[in-house]
CSV table of N, CA and C in Angstrom, one decimal:
chain,number,residue,atom,x,y,z
D,30,MET,N,16.5,-32.8,-2.0
D,30,MET,CA,16.4,-31.4,-2.2
D,30,MET,C,15.1,-30.9,-1.5
D,31,SER,N,15.2,-29.6,-1.1
D,31,SER,CA,14.0,-29.0,-0.5
D,31,SER,C,13.8,-27.7,-1.3
D,32,GLU,N,12.6,-27.1,-1.1
D,32,GLU,CA,12.3,-26.0,-1.9
D,32,GLU,C,12.3,-24.7,-1.0
D,33,ASP,N,12.8,-23.6,-1.6
D,33,ASP,CA,12.8,-22.3,-1.0
D,33,ASP,C,11.5,-21.6,-1.5
D,34,VAL,N,10.5,-21.4,-0.7
D,34,VAL,CA,9.3,-20.9,-1.1
D,34,VAL,C,9.1,-19.4,-0.6
D,35,ARG,N,8.8,-18.5,-1.5
D,35,ARG,CA,8.6,-17.1,-1.2
D,35,ARG,C,7.2,-16.7,-1.7
D,36,VAL,N,6.4,-16.2,-0.8
D,36,VAL,CA,5.0,-15.7,-1.1
D,36,VAL,C,5.0,-14.2,-1.4
D,37,THR,N,4.5,-13.8,-2.5
D,37,THR,CA,4.5,-12.3,-2.8
D,37,THR,C,3.1,-12.0,-3.5
D,38,GLU,N,2.3,-11.2,-2.8
D,38,GLU,CA,1.0,-10.8,-3.3
D,38,GLU,C,0.2,-11.9,-3.9
D,39,GLY,N,0.0,-13.0,-3.1
D,39,GLY,CA,-0.9,-14.1,-3.4
D,39,GLY,C,-0.3,-15.1,-4.4
D,40,ALA,N,0.9,-14.9,-4.8
D,40,ALA,CA,1.6,-15.8,-5.7
D,40,ALA,C,2.8,-16.3,-5.0
D,41,VAL,N,3.4,-17.4,-5.6
D,41,VAL,CA,4.5,-18.0,-4.9
D,41,VAL,C,5.7,-18.2,-5.9
D,42,SER,N,6.9,-17.9,-5.5
D,42,SER,CA,8.1,-18.2,-6.3
D,42,SER,C,8.8,-19.4,-5.6
D,43,VAL,N,9.2,-20.4,-6.4
D,43,VAL,CA,9.7,-21.6,-5.8
D,43,VAL,C,11.1,-21.8,-6.5
D,44,GLY,N,12.1,-22.1,-5.6
D,44,GLY,CA,13.4,-22.5,-6.1
D,44,GLY,C,13.9,-23.6,-5.3
D,45,ALA,N,14.6,-24.6,-6.0
D,45,ALA,CA,15.1,-25.8,-5.3
D,45,ALA,C,16.4,-25.4,-4.6
D,46,THR,N,16.5,-25.9,-3.3
D,46,THR,CA,17.7,-25.7,-2.6
D,46,THR,C,18.2,-27.0,-2.1
D,47,PRO,N,19.5,-27.2,-2.0
D,47,PRO,CA,20.1,-28.5,-1.7
D,47,PRO,C,19.7,-29.0,-0.3
D,48,ALA,N,19.2,-30.2,-0.2
D,48,ALA,CA,18.9,-30.9,1.0
D,48,ALA,C,18.7,-32.4,0.7
D,49,SER,N,18.7,-33.2,1.7
D,49,SER,CA,18.4,-34.6,1.5
D,49,SER,C,16.9,-34.8,1.6
D,50,GLY,N,16.4,-35.9,1.1
D,50,GLY,CA,15.0,-36.3,1.3
D,50,GLY,C,14.3,-36.7,0.0
D,51,THR,N,13.0,-36.9,0.1
D,51,THR,CA,12.3,-37.4,-1.1
D,51,THR,C,11.0,-36.5,-1.2
D,52,SER,N,10.3,-36.7,-2.3
D,52,SER,CA,9.0,-35.9,-2.4
D,52,SER,C,8.0,-36.4,-1.5
D,53,SER,N,6.9,-35.8,-1.4
D,53,SER,CA,5.8,-36.2,-0.5
D,53,SER,C,5.3,-37.6,-0.8
D,54,ALA,N,5.4,-38.0,-2.0
D,54,ALA,CA,5.0,-39.4,-2.4
D,54,ALA,C,6.2,-40.4,-2.1
D,55,GLY,N,7.3,-39.9,-1.8
D,55,GLY,CA,8.5,-40.7,-1.4
D,55,GLY,C,9.2,-41.3,-2.6
D,56,ALA,N,8.9,-40.9,-3.9
D,56,ALA,CA,9.4,-41.5,-5.0
D,56,ALA,C,10.7,-40.9,-5.6
D,57,ALA,N,10.9,-39.6,-5.4
D,57,ALA,CA,12.0,-39.0,-6.0
D,57,ALA,C,12.3,-37.7,-5.3
D,58,PRO,N,13.5,-37.1,-5.4
D,58,PRO,CA,13.9,-35.8,-4.8
D,58,PRO,C,12.9,-34.7,-5.3
D,59,ALA,N,12.7,-33.8,-4.4
D,59,ALA,CA,11.7,-32.7,-4.7
D,59,ALA,C,12.4,-31.6,-5.6
D,60,SER,N,13.4,-31.9,-6.4
D,60,SER,CA,14.1,-30.9,-7.2
D,60,SER,C,13.6,-30.8,-8.6
D,61,ARG,N,12.4,-31.4,-8.9
D,61,ARG,CA,11.9,-31.4,-10.3
D,61,ARG,C,11.3,-30.1,-10.7
D,62,ARG,N,11.1,-29.1,-9.9
D,62,ARG,CA,10.5,-27.9,-10.2
D,62,ARG,C,11.6,-26.8,-10.6
D,63,LEU,N,11.3,-26.1,-11.6
D,63,LEU,CA,12.2,-25.0,-12.0
D,63,LEU,C,11.9,-23.8,-11.2
D,64,ASP,N,12.9,-22.9,-11.0
D,64,ASP,CA,12.7,-21.7,-10.3
D,64,ASP,C,11.8,-20.8,-11.1
D,65,ALA,N,10.5,-20.6,-10.7
D,65,ALA,CA,9.5,-19.9,-11.5
D,65,ALA,C,8.5,-19.2,-10.6
D,66,HIS,N,7.8,-18.3,-11.1
D,66,HIS,CA,6.7,-17.6,-10.4
D,66,HIS,C,5.5,-18.5,-10.5
D,67,ARG,N,4.9,-18.9,-9.4
D,67,ARG,CA,3.8,-19.9,-9.4
D,67,ARG,C,2.5,-19.3,-8.7
D,68,GLY,N,1.4,-20.0,-8.9
D,68,GLY,CA,0.2,-19.7,-8.2
D,68,GLY,C,0.3,-20.0,-6.7
D,69,VAL,N,-0.8,-19.8,-6.0
D,69,VAL,CA,-0.8,-20.1,-4.6
D,69,VAL,C,-0.7,-21.6,-4.4
D,70,PRO,N,-0.1,-22.1,-3.3
D,70,PRO,CA,0.0,-23.5,-3.0
D,70,PRO,C,-1.4,-24.1,-2.8
D,71,VAL,N,-1.6,-25.3,-3.3
D,71,VAL,CA,-2.7,-26.2,-3.1
D,71,VAL,C,-2.3,-27.6,-2.8
D,72,GLU,N,-3.2,-28.4,-2.2
D,72,GLU,CA,-2.8,-29.8,-1.9
D,72,GLU,C,-3.8,-30.7,-2.4
D,73,ILE,N,-3.4,-31.8,-3.1
D,73,ILE,CA,-4.3,-32.8,-3.6
D,73,ILE,C,-3.8,-34.1,-2.9
D,74,THR,N,-4.5,-35.2,-3.1
D,74,THR,CA,-4.0,-36.5,-2.6
D,74,THR,C,-4.0,-37.4,-3.9
D,75,PHE,N,-2.9,-38.2,-3.9
D,75,PHE,CA,-2.8,-39.2,-4.9
D,75,PHE,C,-2.6,-40.6,-4.3
D,76,ASN,N,-3.6,-41.4,-4.5
D,76,ASN,CA,-3.6,-42.8,-3.8
D,76,ASN,C,-3.4,-42.6,-2.3
D,77,GLY,N,-4.1,-41.6,-1.7
D,77,GLY,CA,-4.1,-41.4,-0.3
D,77,GLY,C,-2.9,-40.6,0.3
D,78,VAL,N,-1.9,-40.2,-0.6
D,78,VAL,CA,-0.8,-39.5,-0.1
D,78,VAL,C,-0.9,-38.0,-0.5
D,79,ALA,N,-0.6,-37.1,0.4
D,79,ALA,CA,-0.7,-35.7,0.1
D,79,ALA,C,0.4,-35.3,-0.9
D,80,VAL,N,-0.1,-34.5,-1.9
D,80,VAL,CA,0.9,-33.9,-2.9
D,80,VAL,C,0.7,-32.4,-2.9
D,81,SER,N,1.8,-31.7,-2.6
D,81,SER,CA,1.7,-30.2,-2.7
D,81,SER,C,2.0,-29.8,-4.1
D,82,CYS,N,1.2,-28.9,-4.5
D,82,CYS,CA,1.3,-28.3,-5.9
D,82,CYS,C,0.9,-26.9,-5.9
D,83,PHE,N,0.6,-26.3,-7.1
D,83,PHE,CA,0.3,-24.9,-7.2
D,83,PHE,C,-0.9,-24.7,-8.1
D,84,ASP,N,-1.7,-23.6,-7.7
D,84,ASP,CA,-2.8,-23.2,-8.5
D,84,ASP,C,-2.3,-23.0,-9.9
D,85,GLY,N,-3.0,-23.5,-10.9
D,85,GLY,CA,-2.6,-23.3,-12.3
D,85,GLY,C,-1.9,-24.4,-12.9
D,86,GLU,N,-1.5,-25.4,-12.1
D,86,GLU,CA,-0.8,-26.6,-12.6
D,86,GLU,C,-1.8,-27.7,-12.9
D,87,THR,N,-1.5,-28.5,-14.0
D,87,THR,CA,-2.3,-29.6,-14.3
D,87,THR,C,-2.0,-30.7,-13.3
D,88,LEU,N,-2.9,-31.7,-13.2
D,88,LEU,CA,-2.6,-32.9,-12.3
D,88,LEU,C,-1.3,-33.6,-12.8
D,89,ALA,N,-1.2,-33.7,-14.1
D,89,ALA,CA,0.0,-34.4,-14.7
D,89,ALA,C,1.3,-33.7,-14.2
D,90,THR,N,1.3,-32.3,-14.3
D,90,THR,CA,2.4,-31.5,-13.9
D,90,THR,C,2.7,-31.8,-12.4
D,91,ALA,N,1.7,-31.7,-11.6
D,91,ALA,CA,1.8,-31.9,-10.1
D,91,ALA,C,2.4,-33.2,-9.8
D,92,LEU,N,1.8,-34.3,-10.4
D,92,LEU,CA,2.3,-35.6,-10.1
D,92,LEU,C,3.7,-35.9,-10.6
D,93,LEU,N,4.0,-35.5,-11.8
D,93,LEU,CA,5.4,-35.7,-12.3
D,93,LEU,C,6.4,-34.9,-11.5
D,94,ALA,N,6.0,-33.7,-11.1
D,94,ALA,CA,7.0,-32.9,-10.2
D,94,ALA,C,7.1,-33.5,-8.9
D,95,ASP,N,6.1,-34.3,-8.4
D,95,ASP,CA,6.2,-34.9,-7.1
D,95,ASP,C,7.0,-36.3,-7.2
D,96,GLY,N,7.3,-36.7,-8.4
D,96,GLY,CA,8.1,-37.9,-8.6
D,96,GLY,C,7.2,-39.2,-8.9
D,97,VAL,N,5.9,-39.0,-9.1
D,97,VAL,CA,5.1,-40.1,-9.4
D,97,VAL,C,5.5,-40.7,-10.8
D,98,THR,N,5.8,-42.0,-10.8
D,98,THR,CA,6.2,-42.7,-12.0
D,98,THR,C,5.2,-43.6,-12.6
D,99,GLU,N,4.1,-43.8,-11.9
D,99,GLU,CA,3.0,-44.7,-12.5
D,99,GLU,C,1.7,-44.0,-12.2
D,100,PHE,N,1.0,-43.6,-13.2
D,100,PHE,CA,-0.3,-43.0,-13.1
D,100,PHE,C,-1.4,-44.0,-13.1
D,101,GLY,N,-1.1,-45.2,-13.5
D,101,GLY,CA,-2.1,-46.3,-13.6
D,101,GLY,C,-1.4,-47.4,-14.3
D,102,THR,N,-2.3,-48.4,-14.7
D,102,THR,CA,-1.8,-49.6,-15.5
D,102,THR,C,-2.7,-49.8,-16.7
D,103,THR,N,-2.2,-50.5,-17.6
D,103,THR,CA,-3.0,-51.0,-18.8
D,103,THR,C,-3.7,-52.2,-18.4
D,104,ARG,N,-4.5,-52.8,-19.3
D,104,ARG,CA,-5.3,-54.0,-19.0
D,104,ARG,C,-4.4,-55.2,-18.7
D,105,THR,N,-3.1,-55.2,-19.2
D,105,THR,CA,-2.2,-56.2,-18.9
D,105,THR,C,-1.3,-56.0,-17.7
D,106,GLY,N,-1.5,-54.8,-17.1
D,106,GLY,CA,-0.7,-54.5,-15.9
D,106,GLY,C,0.5,-53.7,-16.1
D,107,ALA,N,0.8,-53.3,-17.4
D,107,ALA,CA,2.0,-52.4,-17.7
D,107,ALA,C,1.7,-51.0,-17.1
D,108,PRO,N,2.7,-50.4,-16.6
D,108,PRO,CA,2.6,-49.0,-16.0
D,108,PRO,C,2.2,-48.0,-17.1
D,109,ARG,N,1.5,-47.0,-16.7
D,109,ARG,CA,1.1,-45.9,-17.6
D,109,ARG,C,1.6,-44.6,-17.0
D,110,GLN,N,2.1,-43.7,-17.9
D,110,GLN,CA,2.5,-42.4,-17.5
D,110,GLN,C,2.3,-41.4,-18.7
D,111,PRO,N,2.1,-40.1,-18.5
D,111,PRO,CA,1.8,-39.2,-19.6
D,111,PRO,C,2.8,-39.4,-20.8
D,112,LEU,N,2.2,-39.3,-22.0
D,112,LEU,CA,3.1,-39.4,-23.2
D,112,LEU,C,3.0,-38.1,-23.9
D,113,CYS,N,1.8,-37.7,-24.4
D,113,CYS,CA,1.7,-36.5,-25.2
D,113,CYS,C,1.6,-35.2,-24.5
D,114,ASN,N,1.0,-35.2,-23.3
D,114,ASN,CA,0.7,-34.0,-22.5
D,114,ASN,C,-0.1,-33.0,-23.2
D,115,MET,N,-1.0,-33.4,-24.1
D,115,MET,CA,-1.9,-32.5,-24.8
D,115,MET,C,-3.3,-33.1,-25.0
D,116,GLY,N,-3.6,-34.2,-24.3
D,116,GLY,CA,-4.9,-34.8,-24.3
D,116,GLY,C,-5.3,-35.7,-25.4
D,117,THR,N,-4.3,-36.1,-26.2
D,117,THR,CA,-4.5,-37.0,-27.3
D,117,THR,C,-4.4,-38.5,-27.0
D,118,CYS,N,-3.5,-38.9,-26.2
D,118,CYS,CA,-3.1,-40.3,-26.1
D,118,CYS,C,-3.9,-41.1,-25.0
D,119,PHE,N,-4.4,-40.4,-23.9
D,119,PHE,CA,-5.1,-41.0,-22.8
D,119,PHE,C,-4.1,-41.9,-21.9
D,120,ASP,N,-2.8,-41.8,-22.1
D,120,ASP,CA,-1.9,-42.5,-21.2
D,120,ASP,C,-1.8,-42.0,-19.8
D,121,CYS,N,-2.3,-40.8,-19.6
D,121,CYS,CA,-2.3,-40.1,-18.3
D,121,CYS,C,-3.6,-40.2,-17.5
D,122,VAL,N,-4.5,-41.0,-17.9
D,122,VAL,CA,-5.8,-41.0,-17.3
D,122,VAL,C,-5.7,-41.5,-15.8
D,123,VAL,N,-6.5,-40.8,-15.0
D,123,VAL,CA,-6.5,-41.1,-13.5
D,123,VAL,C,-8.0,-41.0,-13.1
D,124,VAL,N,-8.3,-41.4,-11.9
D,124,VAL,CA,-9.7,-41.3,-11.3
D,124,VAL,C,-9.6,-40.0,-10.4
D,125,VAL,N,-10.5,-39.0,-10.7
D,125,VAL,CA,-10.5,-37.8,-10.0
D,125,VAL,C,-11.8,-37.7,-9.3
D,126,ASP,N,-11.8,-37.6,-8.0
D,126,ASP,CA,-13.0,-37.5,-7.1
D,126,ASP,C,-14.1,-38.5,-7.6
D,127,GLY,N,-13.6,-39.7,-7.9
D,127,GLY,CA,-14.6,-40.8,-8.4
D,127,GLY,C,-14.9,-40.9,-9.8
D,128,ALA,N,-14.4,-39.9,-10.6
D,128,ALA,CA,-14.7,-39.8,-12.1
D,128,ALA,C,-13.6,-40.5,-12.8
D,129,PRO,N,-13.8,-41.7,-13.4
D,129,PRO,CA,-12.8,-42.5,-14.1
D,129,PRO,C,-12.4,-41.8,-15.4
D,130,LEU,N,-11.3,-42.2,-16.0
D,130,LEU,CA,-10.8,-41.8,-17.3
D,130,LEU,C,-10.6,-40.3,-17.4
D,131,THR,N,-10.2,-39.7,-16.4
D,131,THR,CA,-9.9,-38.2,-16.4
D,131,THR,C,-8.5,-38.0,-16.9
D,132,ARG,N,-8.3,-37.2,-18.0
D,132,ARG,CA,-7.0,-37.0,-18.5
D,132,ARG,C,-6.3,-35.9,-17.6
D,133,SER,N,-5.2,-36.4,-16.9
D,133,SER,CA,-4.5,-35.5,-15.9
D,133,SER,C,-3.8,-34.4,-16.6
D,134,CYS,N,-3.5,-34.5,-17.9
D,134,CYS,CA,-2.7,-33.4,-18.6
D,134,CYS,C,-3.7,-32.3,-18.9
D,135,LEU,N,-5.0,-32.5,-18.8
D,135,LEU,CA,-5.9,-31.4,-19.2
D,135,LEU,C,-6.7,-30.9,-18.0
D,136,THR,N,-6.5,-31.5,-16.8
D,136,THR,CA,-7.3,-31.2,-15.6
D,136,THR,C,-6.4,-30.5,-14.6
D,137,TYR,N,-6.9,-29.3,-14.2
D,137,TYR,CA,-6.1,-28.5,-13.3
D,137,TYR,C,-6.3,-29.0,-11.8
D,138,ALA,N,-5.2,-28.9,-11.1
D,138,ALA,CA,-5.3,-29.3,-9.7
D,138,ALA,C,-6.1,-28.3,-8.9
D,139,VAL,N,-7.0,-28.8,-8.0
D,139,VAL,CA,-7.9,-28.0,-7.2
D,139,VAL,C,-7.6,-28.5,-5.7
D,140,ASP,N,-7.5,-27.5,-4.8
D,140,ASP,CA,-7.2,-27.8,-3.4
D,140,ASP,C,-8.2,-28.9,-2.9
D,141,GLY,N,-7.7,-30.0,-2.3
D,141,GLY,CA,-8.6,-31.0,-1.7
D,141,GLY,C,-9.0,-32.1,-2.7
D,142,MET,N,-8.6,-32.0,-4.0
D,142,MET,CA,-8.9,-33.0,-5.0
D,142,MET,C,-8.4,-34.4,-4.6
D,143,ASN,N,-9.2,-35.4,-4.8
D,143,ASN,CA,-8.7,-36.8,-4.5
D,143,ASN,C,-8.4,-37.5,-5.9
D,144,VAL,N,-7.2,-37.8,-6.1
D,144,VAL,CA,-6.8,-38.5,-7.4
D,144,VAL,C,-6.3,-39.9,-7.1
D,145,GLU,N,-6.7,-40.8,-7.9
D,145,GLU,CA,-6.3,-42.2,-7.7
D,145,GLU,C,-5.8,-42.8,-9.0
D,146,SER,N,-4.9,-43.8,-9.0
D,146,SER,CA,-4.4,-44.4,-10.1
D,146,SER,C,-5.6,-45.1,-10.9
D,147,SER,N,-5.4,-45.2,-12.2
D,147,SER,CA,-6.4,-45.8,-13.1
D,147,SER,C,-5.9,-47.2,-13.3
D,148,ARG,N,-6.6,-48.2,-13.0
D,148,ARG,CA,-6.2,-49.6,-13.1
D,148,ARG,C,-6.9,-50.3,-14.3
D,149,GLY,N,-6.1,-50.8,-15.2
D,149,GLY,CA,-6.7,-51.6,-16.3
D,149,GLY,C,-7.4,-50.8,-17.4
D,150,ALA,N,-7.1,-49.5,-17.5
D,150,ALA,CA,-7.8,-48.6,-18.4
D,150,ALA,C,-7.1,-48.6,-19.8
Protein backbone atom coordinates (compact mmCIF):
# COMPACT_ATOMS: atom_id res chain seq x y z
CA MET A 1 0.00 0.00 0.00
CA SER A 2 1.11 3.56 -0.62
CA GLU A 3 -0.27 6.73 0.81
CA ASP A 4 -2.05 9.56 -0.96
CA VAL A 5 -0.74 12.69 0.77
CA ARG A 6 -2.43 16.08 0.42
CA VAL A 7 -0.97 19.24 2.03
CA THR A 8 -3.42 22.00 2.97
CA GLU A 9 -2.47 25.12 4.95
CA GLY A 10 0.49 23.50 6.75
CA ALA A 11 -1.39 20.30 7.63
CA VAL A 12 -1.53 16.98 5.85
CA SER A 13 -4.38 14.63 5.02
CA VAL A 14 -3.30 11.05 4.44
CA GLY A 15 -5.23 8.20 2.90
CA ALA A 16 -4.04 4.73 1.95
CA THR A 17 -4.16 3.81 -1.72
CA PRO A 18 -3.53 0.30 -3.09
CA ALA A 19 0.01 -0.51 -4.16
CA SER A 20 2.63 -3.11 -3.40
CA GLY A 21 5.51 -2.57 -1.02
CA THR A 22 6.44 -2.33 2.60
CA SER A 23 6.90 0.39 5.16
CA SER A 24 10.13 2.34 5.40
CA ALA A 25 11.34 -0.13 8.05
CA GLY A 26 10.43 -2.98 5.68
CA ALA A 27 8.27 -4.78 8.24
CA ALA A 28 4.69 -4.33 7.06
CA PRO A 29 2.53 -2.64 4.40
CA ALA A 30 2.15 1.12 4.84
CA SER A 31 -1.65 0.82 5.14
CA ARG A 32 -1.76 1.12 8.94
CA ARG A 33 -2.85 4.77 8.92
CA LEU A 34 -6.48 5.83 8.81
CA ASP A 35 -7.60 8.55 6.43
CA ALA A 36 -7.32 11.57 8.75
CA HIS A 37 -6.22 15.18 9.01
CA ARG A 38 -2.60 15.17 10.27
CA GLY A 39 0.17 17.56 11.21
CA VAL A 40 3.10 18.36 8.96
CA PRO A 41 5.35 15.45 7.95
CA VAL A 42 8.45 14.82 10.07
CA GLU A 43 11.12 12.14 9.90
CA ILE A 44 12.75 10.21 12.73
CA THR A 45 15.15 7.29 12.65
CA PHE A 46 14.58 3.96 14.38
CA ASN A 47 17.66 1.76 14.67
CA GLY A 48 19.21 3.72 11.79
CA VAL A 49 16.21 3.41 9.44
CA ALA A 50 14.23 6.52 8.42
CA VAL A 51 10.61 6.54 9.60
CA SER A 52 8.16 9.08 8.16
CA CYS A 53 5.52 10.31 10.57
CA PHE A 54 3.57 13.45 11.42
CA ASP A 55 3.82 16.30 13.90
CA GLY A 56 1.57 15.53 16.88
CA GLU A 57 2.11 11.75 16.79
CA THR A 58 3.78 9.89 19.64
CA LEU A 59 6.79 7.72 18.90
CA ALA A 60 4.70 4.63 19.65
CA THR A 61 2.11 5.72 17.07
CA ALA A 62 4.77 6.44 14.46
CA LEU A 63 6.60 3.14 15.01
CA LEU A 64 3.44 1.01 15.10
CA ALA A 65 2.11 2.72 11.95
CA ASP A 66 5.44 1.99 10.27
CA GLY A 67 5.11 -1.71 11.09
CA VAL A 68 7.70 -1.97 13.87
CA THR A 69 6.93 -5.13 15.85
CA GLU A 70 9.72 -4.98 18.44
CA PHE A 71 10.52 -1.84 20.40
CA GLY A 72 13.14 -3.63 22.46
CA THR A 73 13.69 -6.74 24.56
CA THR A 74 13.34 -7.82 28.16
CA ARG A 75 16.31 -9.00 30.24
CA THR A 76 15.63 -12.53 28.97
CA GLY A 77 15.52 -11.43 25.32
CA ALA A 78 11.72 -11.56 24.85
CA PRO A 79 10.41 -8.85 22.47
CA ARG A 80 8.66 -5.77 23.87
CA GLN A 81 5.91 -3.71 22.28
CA PRO A 82 3.47 -1.11 23.71
CA LEU A 83 0.77 -2.57 25.92
CA CYS A 84 -1.14 0.17 27.71
CA ASN A 85 -0.33 3.21 25.49
CA MET A 86 -0.84 5.54 28.47
CA GLY A 87 2.54 5.49 30.23
CA THR A 88 1.81 2.94 32.95
CA CYS A 89 3.47 -0.32 31.87
CA PHE A 90 6.90 0.74 30.43
CA ASP A 91 6.70 -1.98 27.74
CA CYS A 92 7.19 0.69 25.07
CA VAL A 93 10.50 2.09 26.37
CA VAL A 94 13.10 3.09 23.79
CA VAL A 95 16.32 5.10 23.76
CA VAL A 96 15.71 8.62 22.41
CA ASP A 97 18.72 10.73 21.44
CA GLY A 98 20.77 8.74 23.96
CA ALA A 99 18.25 8.95 26.82
CA PRO A 100 17.34 5.41 27.97
CA LEU A 101 13.95 4.25 29.31
CA THR A 102 11.95 6.83 27.36
CA ARG A 103 8.28 5.85 27.14
CA SER A 104 7.42 6.05 23.44
CA CYS A 105 3.69 6.31 24.13
CA LEU A 106 4.22 9.64 25.96
CA THR A 107 6.95 11.14 23.77
CA TYR A 108 6.05 13.13 20.66
CA ALA A 109 8.00 12.61 17.45
CA VAL A 110 10.31 15.50 16.60
CA ASP A 111 11.94 15.93 13.21
CA GLY A 112 15.45 14.44 13.25
CA MET A 113 14.94 12.47 16.48
CA ASN A 114 17.12 9.35 16.79
CA VAL A 115 15.27 6.42 18.38
CA GLU A 116 16.83 3.05 19.21
CA SER A 117 15.52 -0.23 20.60
CA SER A 118 15.85 -0.73 24.34
CA ARG A 119 17.75 -3.94 25.09
CA GLY A 120 17.32 -5.78 28.36
CA ALA A 121 15.19 -3.11 30.00
